Coordinates of C-alpha atoms and ligand atoms in Angstrom, one line a residue:
M20 CA 10.0 113.9 0.8
G21 CA 13.3 112.3 -0.3
S22 CA 15.7 114.4 1.6
E23 CA 13.6 115.0 4.8
P24 CA 14.7 113.0 7.9
P25 CA 12.6 110.0 8.7
V26 CA 9.7 110.5 11.1
F27 CA 11.2 108.0 13.6
R28 CA 14.9 107.0 14.1
K29 CA 13.8 103.4 14.6
V30 CA 10.6 101.3 14.9
L31 CA 10.2 98.0 16.8
I32 CA 7.7 95.6 15.3
A33 CA 6.0 93.6 18.0
N34 CA 4.7 90.8 15.8
R35 CA 5.6 88.0 13.4
G36 CA 4.5 86.5 10.1
E37 CA 3.1 88.4 7.2
I38 CA 2.1 91.5 9.2
A39 CA 5.7 91.9 10.5
L40 CA 6.9 91.9 6.9
R41 CA 4.1 94.3 5.9
V42 CA 5.1 96.8 8.6
M43 CA 8.9 96.4 7.8
R44 CA 8.2 97.3 4.2
A45 CA 6.4 100.5 5.2
C46 CA 9.3 101.4 7.5
R47 CA 11.7 100.9 4.6
D48 CA 9.6 103.1 2.3
L49 CA 9.8 105.8 5.0
G50 CA 13.5 105.4 5.5
I51 CA 13.1 104.0 9.0
P52 CA 15.2 101.1 10.2
S53 CA 13.1 98.5 12.0
V54 CA 13.7 96.0 14.7
A55 CA 12.2 92.5 14.7
V56 CA 11.5 90.3 17.7
Y57 CA 11.1 86.6 17.7
S58 CA 10.4 83.6 19.9
S59 CA 12.8 80.6 19.9
V60 CA 10.8 78.7 17.3
D61 CA 10.8 81.7 15.0
R62 CA 14.6 82.0 14.8
A63 CA 14.6 81.3 11.0
A64 CA 11.1 82.7 10.3
P65 CA 10.7 85.0 7.3
H66 CA 10.3 88.2 9.4
V67 CA 13.6 87.5 11.1
R68 CA 15.4 86.8 7.8
M69 CA 14.1 90.0 6.3
A70 CA 15.0 92.2 9.3
Q71 CA 18.2 94.2 9.6
E72 CA 18.1 93.8 13.4
A73 CA 16.3 91.1 15.4
H74 CA 16.1 90.1 19.1
E75 CA 14.9 86.9 20.7
I76 CA 12.3 87.5 23.4
G77 CA 11.5 84.1 24.8
P78 CA 10.2 80.6 24.1
A79 CA 7.5 79.5 21.7
P80 CA 4.3 80.1 23.7
A81 CA 3.1 83.7 22.9
S82 CA 2.4 84.3 26.6
E83 CA 6.2 83.9 27.1
S84 CA 7.3 85.9 24.1
Y85 CA 5.1 88.0 21.8
L86 CA 2.9 88.9 24.7
R87 CA 5.7 89.9 27.1
I88 CA 5.3 93.7 27.5
D89 CA 8.4 93.9 29.8
R90 CA 10.7 92.1 27.2
L91 CA 9.4 94.2 24.3
L92 CA 10.0 97.4 26.1
D93 CA 13.5 96.1 27.1
V94 CA 14.3 95.5 23.4
A95 CA 12.9 99.0 22.5
R96 CA 15.3 100.5 25.1
K97 CA 18.3 98.4 24.1
S98 CA 17.8 99.0 20.4
G99 CA 16.9 102.7 20.6
A100 CA 13.5 102.2 19.0
E101 CA 11.4 105.4 19.3
A102 CA 8.1 103.7 18.4
I103 CA 6.4 100.2 18.5
H104 CA 4.0 98.9 15.8
P105 CA 1.9 96.1 17.3
G106 CA 0.5 94.7 14.0
Y107 CA -2.8 92.8 14.7
G108 CA -3.5 90.1 17.3
F109 CA -1.1 89.7 20.2
L110 CA -0.9 93.1 22.0
A111 CA -2.5 95.2 19.4
E112 CA -5.7 95.9 21.4
N113 CA -4.1 95.7 24.8
A114 CA -4.7 99.0 26.6
E115 CA -2.1 98.1 29.3
F116 CA 0.5 97.7 26.6
A117 CA -0.4 101.0 24.9
Q118 CA -0.2 102.7 28.4
A119 CA 3.1 101.0 29.3
C120 CA 4.6 102.3 26.0
E121 CA 3.4 105.8 26.8
E122 CA 4.9 105.6 30.3
A123 CA 8.2 104.3 28.9
G124 CA 8.4 107.2 26.5
V125 CA 8.0 105.0 23.4
V126 CA 5.3 105.9 20.8
F127 CA 2.6 103.2 20.5
I128 CA 1.6 103.2 16.8
G129 CA -2.1 102.9 17.5
P130 CA -4.8 104.6 19.5
P131 CA -4.5 105.9 23.0
A132 CA -5.3 103.4 25.8
T133 CA -8.3 105.5 26.8
A134 CA -9.9 105.0 23.3
M135 CA -9.3 101.3 23.5
R136 CA -10.9 101.0 26.9
A137 CA -13.9 103.1 25.9
M138 CA -14.6 100.7 23.0
G139 CA -13.8 97.6 25.2
D140 CA -17.0 97.8 27.3
K141 CA -19.8 97.0 24.8
V142 CA -22.7 98.5 26.8
S143 CA -21.0 101.8 27.5
A144 CA -19.7 101.9 23.8
R145 CA -23.4 101.4 22.7
E146 CA -24.5 104.3 24.8
L147 CA -21.7 106.5 23.7
M148 CA -22.5 105.7 20.0
A149 CA -26.2 106.4 20.4
R150 CA -25.4 109.8 22.0
A151 CA -23.0 110.5 19.1
G152 CA -25.9 109.9 16.6
V153 CA -24.6 106.5 15.4
P154 CA -27.4 103.9 15.0
V155 CA -27.2 100.9 17.3
V156 CA -29.2 97.7 17.3
P157 CA -32.3 98.3 19.4
G158 CA -31.4 96.8 22.8
S159 CA -31.3 97.0 26.5
A160 CA -29.0 98.5 29.1
A161 CA -26.6 96.2 31.1
F162 CA -28.6 93.5 32.9
R163 CA -27.5 92.2 36.3
G164 CA -30.9 91.1 37.7
E165 CA -32.5 87.8 38.6
P166 CA -33.4 85.6 35.6
G167 CA -37.1 86.1 36.4
D168 CA -36.7 89.9 36.0
A169 CA -35.2 89.5 32.5
H170 CA -38.7 89.3 30.9
A171 CA -39.4 92.9 31.8
A172 CA -36.0 94.0 30.6
V173 CA -36.5 92.5 27.1
E174 CA -40.0 93.9 26.7
P175 CA -38.8 96.8 24.5
V176 CA -36.4 94.6 22.6
G177 CA -38.8 91.8 21.4
Y178 CA -38.1 88.4 19.9
P179 CA -36.0 86.9 18.5
L180 CA -33.3 88.5 20.6
M181 CA -29.6 88.1 21.3
I182 CA -27.9 87.9 24.7
K183 CA -24.4 89.4 24.5
A184 CA -21.6 89.7 27.1
A185 CA -20.9 93.3 28.1
A186 CA -17.2 92.5 28.2
G187 CA -17.5 90.4 25.0
G188 CA -16.8 91.0 21.3
G189 CA -15.7 88.8 18.4
G190 CA -18.6 86.4 19.0
K191 CA -17.8 85.0 22.4
G192 CA -20.6 84.7 25.0
M193 CA -23.5 85.3 22.5
R194 CA -26.8 83.5 22.5
V195 CA -29.9 83.7 20.3
V196 CA -33.2 83.4 22.1
E197 CA -36.2 82.7 19.8
R198 CA -39.0 82.6 22.4
P199 CA -39.7 83.8 25.9
Y200 CA -39.7 80.3 27.5
E201 CA -36.0 79.9 26.6
L202 CA -35.0 83.3 28.0
E203 CA -34.1 82.3 31.6
R204 CA -32.1 79.2 30.7
S205 CA -30.2 81.0 27.9
L206 CA -29.5 83.9 30.2
E207 CA -27.9 81.6 32.8
R208 CA -25.8 79.9 30.2
A209 CA -24.7 83.2 28.6
R210 CA -23.7 84.5 32.0
S211 CA -21.6 81.5 33.0
E212 CA -19.9 81.7 29.5
A213 CA -19.3 85.4 30.0
K214 CA -17.9 84.8 33.5
A215 CA -15.6 82.0 32.2
S216 CA -14.4 84.0 29.2
F217 CA -14.1 87.5 30.5
G218 CA -14.4 87.3 34.3
D219 CA -17.5 89.5 34.1
E220 CA -21.0 88.0 33.9
T221 CA -22.7 91.3 32.9
V222 CA -24.9 90.8 29.7
Y223 CA -27.3 92.9 27.6
F224 CA -30.0 92.2 25.1
E225 CA -30.3 93.2 21.4
R226 CA -32.8 92.5 18.7
F227 CA -31.5 89.6 16.7
L228 CA -30.9 90.4 13.0
R229 CA -31.4 87.2 10.9
R230 CA -29.1 87.3 7.9
P231 CA -27.0 90.4 8.4
R232 CA -23.9 91.4 6.4
H233 CA -20.7 92.4 8.2
I234 CA -19.7 95.7 6.7
E235 CA -16.9 97.8 8.3
V236 CA -15.5 101.2 7.7
Q237 CA -11.8 102.1 7.8
V238 CA -10.9 105.3 9.5
L239 CA -7.6 107.2 10.1
F240 CA -7.2 110.1 12.5
D241 CA -4.2 112.3 13.2
R242 CA -3.3 113.7 16.6
E243 CA -5.1 117.0 16.0
G244 CA -8.4 115.1 15.7
R245 CA -8.7 115.3 11.9
G246 CA -10.2 112.1 10.5
V247 CA -11.0 110.5 7.2
A248 CA -13.3 107.6 6.3
I249 CA -11.6 105.3 3.8
G250 CA -14.5 103.3 2.4
E251 CA -16.0 100.1 3.6
R252 CA -15.1 96.4 3.5
E253 CA -17.6 93.6 3.2
C254 CA -16.5 90.8 5.4
S255 CA -19.5 88.5 5.5
I256 CA -17.6 85.4 4.5
Q257 CA -16.6 84.1 7.9
R258 CA -16.3 80.8 9.7
R259 CA -16.6 80.8 13.5
H260 CA -15.9 84.5 13.5
Q261 CA -12.7 84.1 11.4
K262 CA -12.9 86.0 8.2
L263 CA -12.0 84.1 5.1
V264 CA -12.7 86.6 2.2
E265 CA -13.0 90.4 2.3
E266 CA -13.7 92.9 -0.4
T267 CA -14.2 96.5 -1.2
P268 CA -16.5 98.1 -2.3
S269 CA -19.3 96.0 -0.8
P270 CA -21.7 94.8 -3.5
V271 CA -24.5 96.6 -1.6
V272 CA -22.9 99.9 -0.8
D273 CA -23.5 102.8 -3.2
T274 CA -21.9 106.3 -3.1
D275 CA -24.5 107.8 -0.9
T276 CA -24.5 104.9 1.6
R277 CA -20.7 105.1 1.7
A278 CA -20.9 108.7 2.6
R279 CA -23.5 108.1 5.3
I280 CA -21.8 105.1 7.0
G281 CA -18.5 107.0 6.7
E282 CA -19.9 109.9 8.7
W283 CA -21.1 107.5 11.3
A284 CA -17.7 105.8 11.5
L285 CA -16.1 109.2 12.0
A286 CA -18.5 110.2 14.7
A287 CA -18.0 106.9 16.4
A288 CA -14.2 107.3 16.5
A289 CA -14.3 111.0 17.4
A290 CA -16.6 110.2 20.4
V291 CA -13.8 108.2 22.0
G292 CA -11.0 110.6 21.1
Y293 CA -9.6 108.2 18.5
V294 CA -6.1 108.6 16.9
N295 CA -4.5 106.4 14.3
A296 CA -6.1 103.7 12.1
G297 CA -9.3 101.9 13.3
T298 CA -12.3 100.1 12.0
V299 CA -15.9 100.6 12.8
E300 CA -17.9 97.5 12.3
F301 CA -21.6 97.6 11.3
L302 CA -24.2 94.9 10.8
R303 CA -26.4 95.6 7.8
D304 CA -29.9 94.2 8.1
E305 CA -31.6 92.7 5.1
D306 CA -33.8 95.8 4.9
G307 CA -30.6 97.9 4.3
S308 CA -30.4 99.4 7.8
F309 CA -26.9 99.7 9.3
Y310 CA -26.2 99.3 13.0
F311 CA -22.9 100.0 14.9
M312 CA -21.5 96.6 16.2
E313 CA -18.1 97.4 17.6
M314 CA -14.8 99.2 16.9
N315 CA -11.6 97.4 16.2
T316 CA -8.8 99.6 17.6
R317 CA -6.0 98.3 15.4
L318 CA -4.8 97.8 11.8
Q319 CA -6.8 94.8 10.4
V320 CA -5.8 91.7 8.5
E321 CA -7.9 92.8 5.5
H322 CA -6.5 96.4 5.2
P323 CA -4.8 95.6 1.8
V324 CA -8.1 95.7 -0.1
T325 CA -8.6 99.2 1.0
E326 CA -5.0 100.1 0.1
E327 CA -5.5 98.7 -3.4
V328 CA -8.8 100.5 -4.2
Y329 CA -7.8 103.8 -2.6
G330 CA -4.2 103.8 -3.8
I331 CA -2.8 104.5 -0.3
D332 CA -0.4 102.9 2.2
L333 CA -2.3 102.6 5.5
V334 CA 0.7 101.4 7.5
S335 CA 2.8 104.3 6.4
G336 CA -0.2 106.6 7.3
Q337 CA -0.3 105.0 10.7
I338 CA 3.4 105.6 11.3
R339 CA 3.2 109.2 10.1
V340 CA 0.2 110.2 12.2
A341 CA 1.8 108.5 15.2
A342 CA 4.8 110.7 14.7
G343 CA 2.5 113.8 14.9
E344 CA 2.2 114.5 11.2
R345 CA -1.0 115.7 9.6
L346 CA -3.2 113.2 7.8
P347 CA -1.4 112.3 4.6
F348 CA -4.6 112.6 2.5
S349 CA -7.9 114.5 2.5
Q350 CA -11.4 113.1 2.3
E351 CA -11.8 114.5 -1.2
Q352 CA -8.7 112.7 -2.4
L353 CA -10.0 109.3 -1.3
V354 CA -11.9 108.2 -4.4
P355 CA -12.3 104.4 -4.8
R356 CA -10.9 102.9 -8.0
G357 CA -12.2 99.5 -9.1
H358 CA -12.7 96.5 -6.8
A359 CA -10.4 94.4 -4.6
I360 CA -10.8 91.1 -2.9
E361 CA -8.7 89.3 -0.4
C362 CA -8.5 85.6 0.4
R363 CA -6.9 84.3 3.6
L364 CA -4.7 81.3 2.9
T365 CA -4.4 79.0 5.9
A366 CA -2.7 75.8 6.8
E367 CA -6.0 74.2 7.6
D368 CA -7.8 71.2 6.1
P369 CA -11.4 72.1 5.1
E370 CA -12.1 68.4 4.5
H371 CA -11.5 67.7 8.1
N372 CA -13.4 70.5 9.8
F373 CA -10.6 73.0 9.1
L374 CA -8.2 71.2 11.3
P375 CA -4.9 73.2 11.6
C376 CA -2.2 71.4 9.5
P377 CA 1.0 73.2 10.2
G378 CA 4.1 71.6 8.6
R379 CA 7.1 72.0 6.4
I380 CA 6.8 73.9 3.1
E381 CA 8.8 72.0 0.5
A382 CA 8.3 74.3 -2.5
V383 CA 6.6 77.6 -3.1
R384 CA 5.1 79.4 -6.1
I385 CA 3.8 82.9 -5.5
P386 CA 1.3 84.2 -8.1
S387 CA 1.9 87.5 -9.7
G388 CA 0.7 89.4 -12.8
P389 CA -1.9 92.1 -13.4
G390 CA -3.9 93.1 -10.3
I391 CA -2.3 90.5 -7.9
R392 CA -0.7 91.2 -4.6
D393 CA 0.6 88.6 -2.2
D394 CA 1.2 89.4 1.5
S395 CA 2.7 86.3 2.9
A396 CA 5.4 84.9 5.1
V397 CA 6.4 81.6 3.4
A398 CA 9.6 80.1 2.0
P399 CA 10.8 76.7 0.8
G400 CA 12.1 74.7 3.7
Y401 CA 10.2 76.8 6.3
T402 CA 8.2 74.9 8.9
I403 CA 5.0 76.7 10.0
P404 CA 5.1 76.6 13.8
V405 CA 2.1 75.0 15.6
H406 CA 2.0 77.7 18.2
Y407 CA 0.5 80.6 16.3
D408 CA -2.2 81.5 13.8
P409 CA -2.5 79.1 10.8
M410 CA -2.8 81.9 8.3
V411 CA 0.2 81.8 6.0
A412 CA -0.7 84.2 3.2
K413 CA -3.2 86.8 2.0
L414 CA -3.8 87.0 -1.7
I415 CA -5.3 90.2 -3.0
A416 CA -6.8 90.7 -6.5
H417 CA -7.7 94.1 -7.8
G418 CA -9.6 94.9 -11.0
A419 CA -11.8 97.4 -12.7
D420 CA -14.8 95.8 -11.0
R421 CA -15.9 92.6 -9.3
S422 CA -16.2 90.8 -12.6
E423 CA -12.5 91.4 -13.2
S424 CA -11.1 90.9 -9.7
I425 CA -12.8 87.6 -9.1
P426 CA -11.4 85.9 -12.2
R427 CA -8.0 87.3 -11.3
M428 CA -8.3 85.8 -7.9
R429 CA -9.2 82.4 -9.4
R430 CA -6.2 82.6 -11.7
A431 CA -3.9 83.5 -8.8
L432 CA -5.3 80.7 -6.6
D433 CA -4.6 78.3 -9.4
E434 CA -1.0 79.5 -9.6
Y435 CA -0.4 79.3 -5.9
R436 CA 1.8 76.4 -4.8
L437 CA 2.6 75.6 -1.1
E438 CA 3.9 72.1 -1.6
G439 CA 4.1 69.9 1.5
L440 CA 1.2 71.8 3.3
T441 CA -2.5 71.1 3.4
T442 CA -4.2 74.4 2.8
N443 CA -7.6 75.9 2.2
I444 CA -6.6 77.0 -1.4
P445 CA -8.9 74.4 -3.1
F446 CA -11.8 75.5 -0.9
L447 CA -11.2 79.2 -1.7
R448 CA -11.0 78.3 -5.4
R449 CA -14.4 76.6 -5.3
L450 CA -15.8 79.5 -3.4
M451 CA -14.8 81.9 -6.2
D452 CA -17.0 79.7 -8.5
H453 CA -20.1 79.7 -6.3
P454 CA -23.1 81.3 -7.9
A455 CA -24.3 83.0 -4.7
F456 CA -20.8 84.4 -4.2
I457 CA -20.5 85.6 -7.8
A458 CA -23.9 87.2 -7.4
G459 CA -22.6 89.1 -4.3
D460 CA -25.5 87.5 -2.3
L461 CA -23.5 87.4 0.9
H462 CA -24.5 87.2 4.6
T463 CA -22.7 86.1 7.8
G464 CA -24.3 82.7 7.6
F465 CA -23.0 82.1 4.0
L466 CA -20.5 79.4 4.9
D467 CA -22.9 77.7 7.3
Q468 CA -25.4 77.6 4.4
Y469 CA -23.0 76.7 1.5
G470 CA -19.8 75.5 3.1
E471 CA -20.5 71.7 2.7
G472 CA -21.0 72.2 -1.0
L473 CA -17.5 73.7 -1.3
L474 CA -15.8 70.5 -0.1
A475 CA -14.0 68.3 -2.5
S476 CA -15.8 65.3 -1.0
E477 CA -19.1 66.6 -2.2
P478 CA -20.5 63.7 -4.2
D479 CA -21.3 63.9 -7.9
G480 CA -21.6 61.3 -10.7
D481 CA -23.4 58.0 -10.0
L482 CA -25.3 58.7 -6.8
D483 CA -26.1 55.1 -5.8
E484 CA -22.5 54.1 -6.0
V485 CA -21.4 57.2 -4.2
A486 CA -24.0 56.6 -1.5
L487 CA -22.8 53.0 -1.0
L488 CA -19.1 54.2 -0.8
A489 CA -20.0 57.0 1.5
A490 CA -21.8 54.6 3.9
A491 CA -18.8 52.2 3.9
I492 CA -16.4 55.1 4.5
H493 CA -18.6 56.5 7.2
S494 CA -18.8 53.3 9.2
Y495 CA -15.0 52.8 8.8
R496 CA -14.3 56.3 10.0
R497 CA -16.6 55.8 12.9
R498 CA -14.7 52.8 14.0
V499 CA -11.3 54.5 13.6
E500 CA -12.5 57.6 15.4
S501 CA -14.2 55.8 18.2
A502 CA -11.0 53.8 18.8
L503 CA -9.0 57.0 18.8
E504 CA -11.4 58.9 21.0
H505 CA -11.6 56.1 23.5
G506 CA -10.1 57.3 26.8
Q507 CA -8.8 60.4 25.1
S508 CA -10.2 63.8 25.9
Q509 CA -10.5 66.2 23.0
S510 CA -8.1 69.0 23.3
A511 CA -8.6 72.5 21.8
T512 CA -4.9 73.2 21.3
N513 CA -3.5 73.1 17.7
G514 CA -0.6 71.0 18.8
S515 CA -2.5 68.0 20.1
Q516 CA -5.1 68.3 17.3
W517 CA -2.1 67.9 15.0
L518 CA -0.9 64.8 16.8
R519 CA -4.4 63.4 16.8
L520 CA -4.7 63.9 13.0
G521 CA -1.3 62.2 12.6
R522 CA -2.5 59.1 14.5
M523 CA -5.8 59.1 12.6
R524 CA -3.9 59.3 9.3
A525 CA -1.6 56.5 10.4
L526 CA -4.6 54.3 11.2
R527 CA -6.2 55.1 7.9
G528 CA -3.0 54.4 6.0
Q529 CA -2.7 57.9 4.8
R530 CA 0.5 60.0 4.3
Ligands
MV4_736 C1 -25.4 90.1 16.1 C2 -25.9 89.3 15.1 C3 -27.3 89.4 14.9 N1 -28.0 90.2 15.6 N2 -26.1 90.9 16.8 C4 -20.9 88.2 15.9 C5 -19.7 88.9 16.4 C6 -20.1 89.9 17.3 N3 -19.2 91.0 17.3 C7 -21.4 90.3 16.9 N4 -21.9 89.2 16.1 C8 -23.2 89.2 15.7 N5 -24.1 90.0 16.4 C9 -27.4 91.0 16.5 N6 -28.2 91.8 17.2 C10 -25.1 88.4 14.4 C11 -23.7 88.3 14.7 C12 -22.9 87.4 14.0 C13 -21.9 87.8 13.1 C14 -21.6 89.1 12.9 C15 -20.6 89.5 12.1 C16 -19.9 88.5 11.4 C17 -20.2 87.2 11.5 C18 -21.2 86.8 12.4 C19 -21.5 85.5 12.5 C20 -22.5 85.1 13.4 C21 -23.2 86.0 14.1

């Protein structure tokens, strides 16, 4: 391949942080110059420092910079970029953006807008999947009737059931209904939530699975419709629909199951004319049944575990199929080797309800050694902006099996230093020691069940003394917090949470 011309003359990376660096590296490996973009607060960010060429696209708020389709296409035109990689988040699953790229004659490194739209509506996606032979959770069609008519609609579904927004996804607008008498009230709430979040109050009903696992299958398709399934990832360790730890292979997926869910994932993608990298999400019930949940039409945060175990470069694969090349590997070549696990390191304080704690990084030590990969965007003296995601690094450990990758992850978490920042590293470190985690006994409610026990403040030692201290601290905190809360509405934005924590710390005499 050395002497062949690169597949694109130039690629624009419409993202920031670790994923911008990740895409830049793939471009370099392919001999493609890349173009970075940045908001005003990201002028000195790692992705700008590493770029050969970078353009400012607006002020800090993403809506005025990283989400501005017009400005991104301007930069593509000015810089001569032939293709745009959207990373994840921001515009990665925005069908209008994919379409605008197509219309501007720029290659969007991702699926066609039509495939994104087909997967966007959950009710039609379910119907499409069922027709393609992919199992879906037993459920209803779209429901738009009077609340009183819902009882008849849920008759075939049974209880407990879940109300989901047709335009939803990622956990928004969902409601569990345990008994018939709650149905009408829950329906009204689910509808108003769906209306507020998505501007569409259409809902549908599904049988509620009690302790499911989240298991997803990676696929890659070329433009001729050839596709491969690249194993599964177990992503059951989540908090409020944010994944914290992902791994492959899943502790509960054997070779036959992998082949079976791989076929379903390929059928799901093919049914919408999929091209490029995508992920088909399944829920696995406690009885071992798999059900299609949704499809993510982008590269995912957790793609590195798949890369480590399958020995491939997914981003390079994305770029090559986007340029019209054939799939760079066959299904037979895709044999898993060992086990990989990823932890997401965030500037969040688990001891204070995972409050975002952006700040200045004073010193850094990146772990290394056998089986360790670090995908991060950190540097000494760098200030994490408050405007974006608090994830600062992904740490990936690879080993012969789970009993080798987990100790490697522990060792690497111990090595990691991000001085000046409050991070979730100690929480992740304790998670790696948790007996249920080590046993692979995972489900999507894992952190709800065990999360408290992973906090540093978990009492041990002399219980009477601890109880007394806890009571005193509790009443003190209550006083401080009620003083703070008085006449002050709680804001959901990171920025003002940050200010609020600052005031709270000042009152408590903390740093
Ligand atoms: C479910 C479910 C149980 N039963 N559907 C959450 C995200 C959204 N895409 C679907 N979700 C769920 N759907 C049925 N019929 C439980 C969840 C769920 C969940 C799924 C995956 C990962 C984490 C989760 C956390 C809570 C609930």
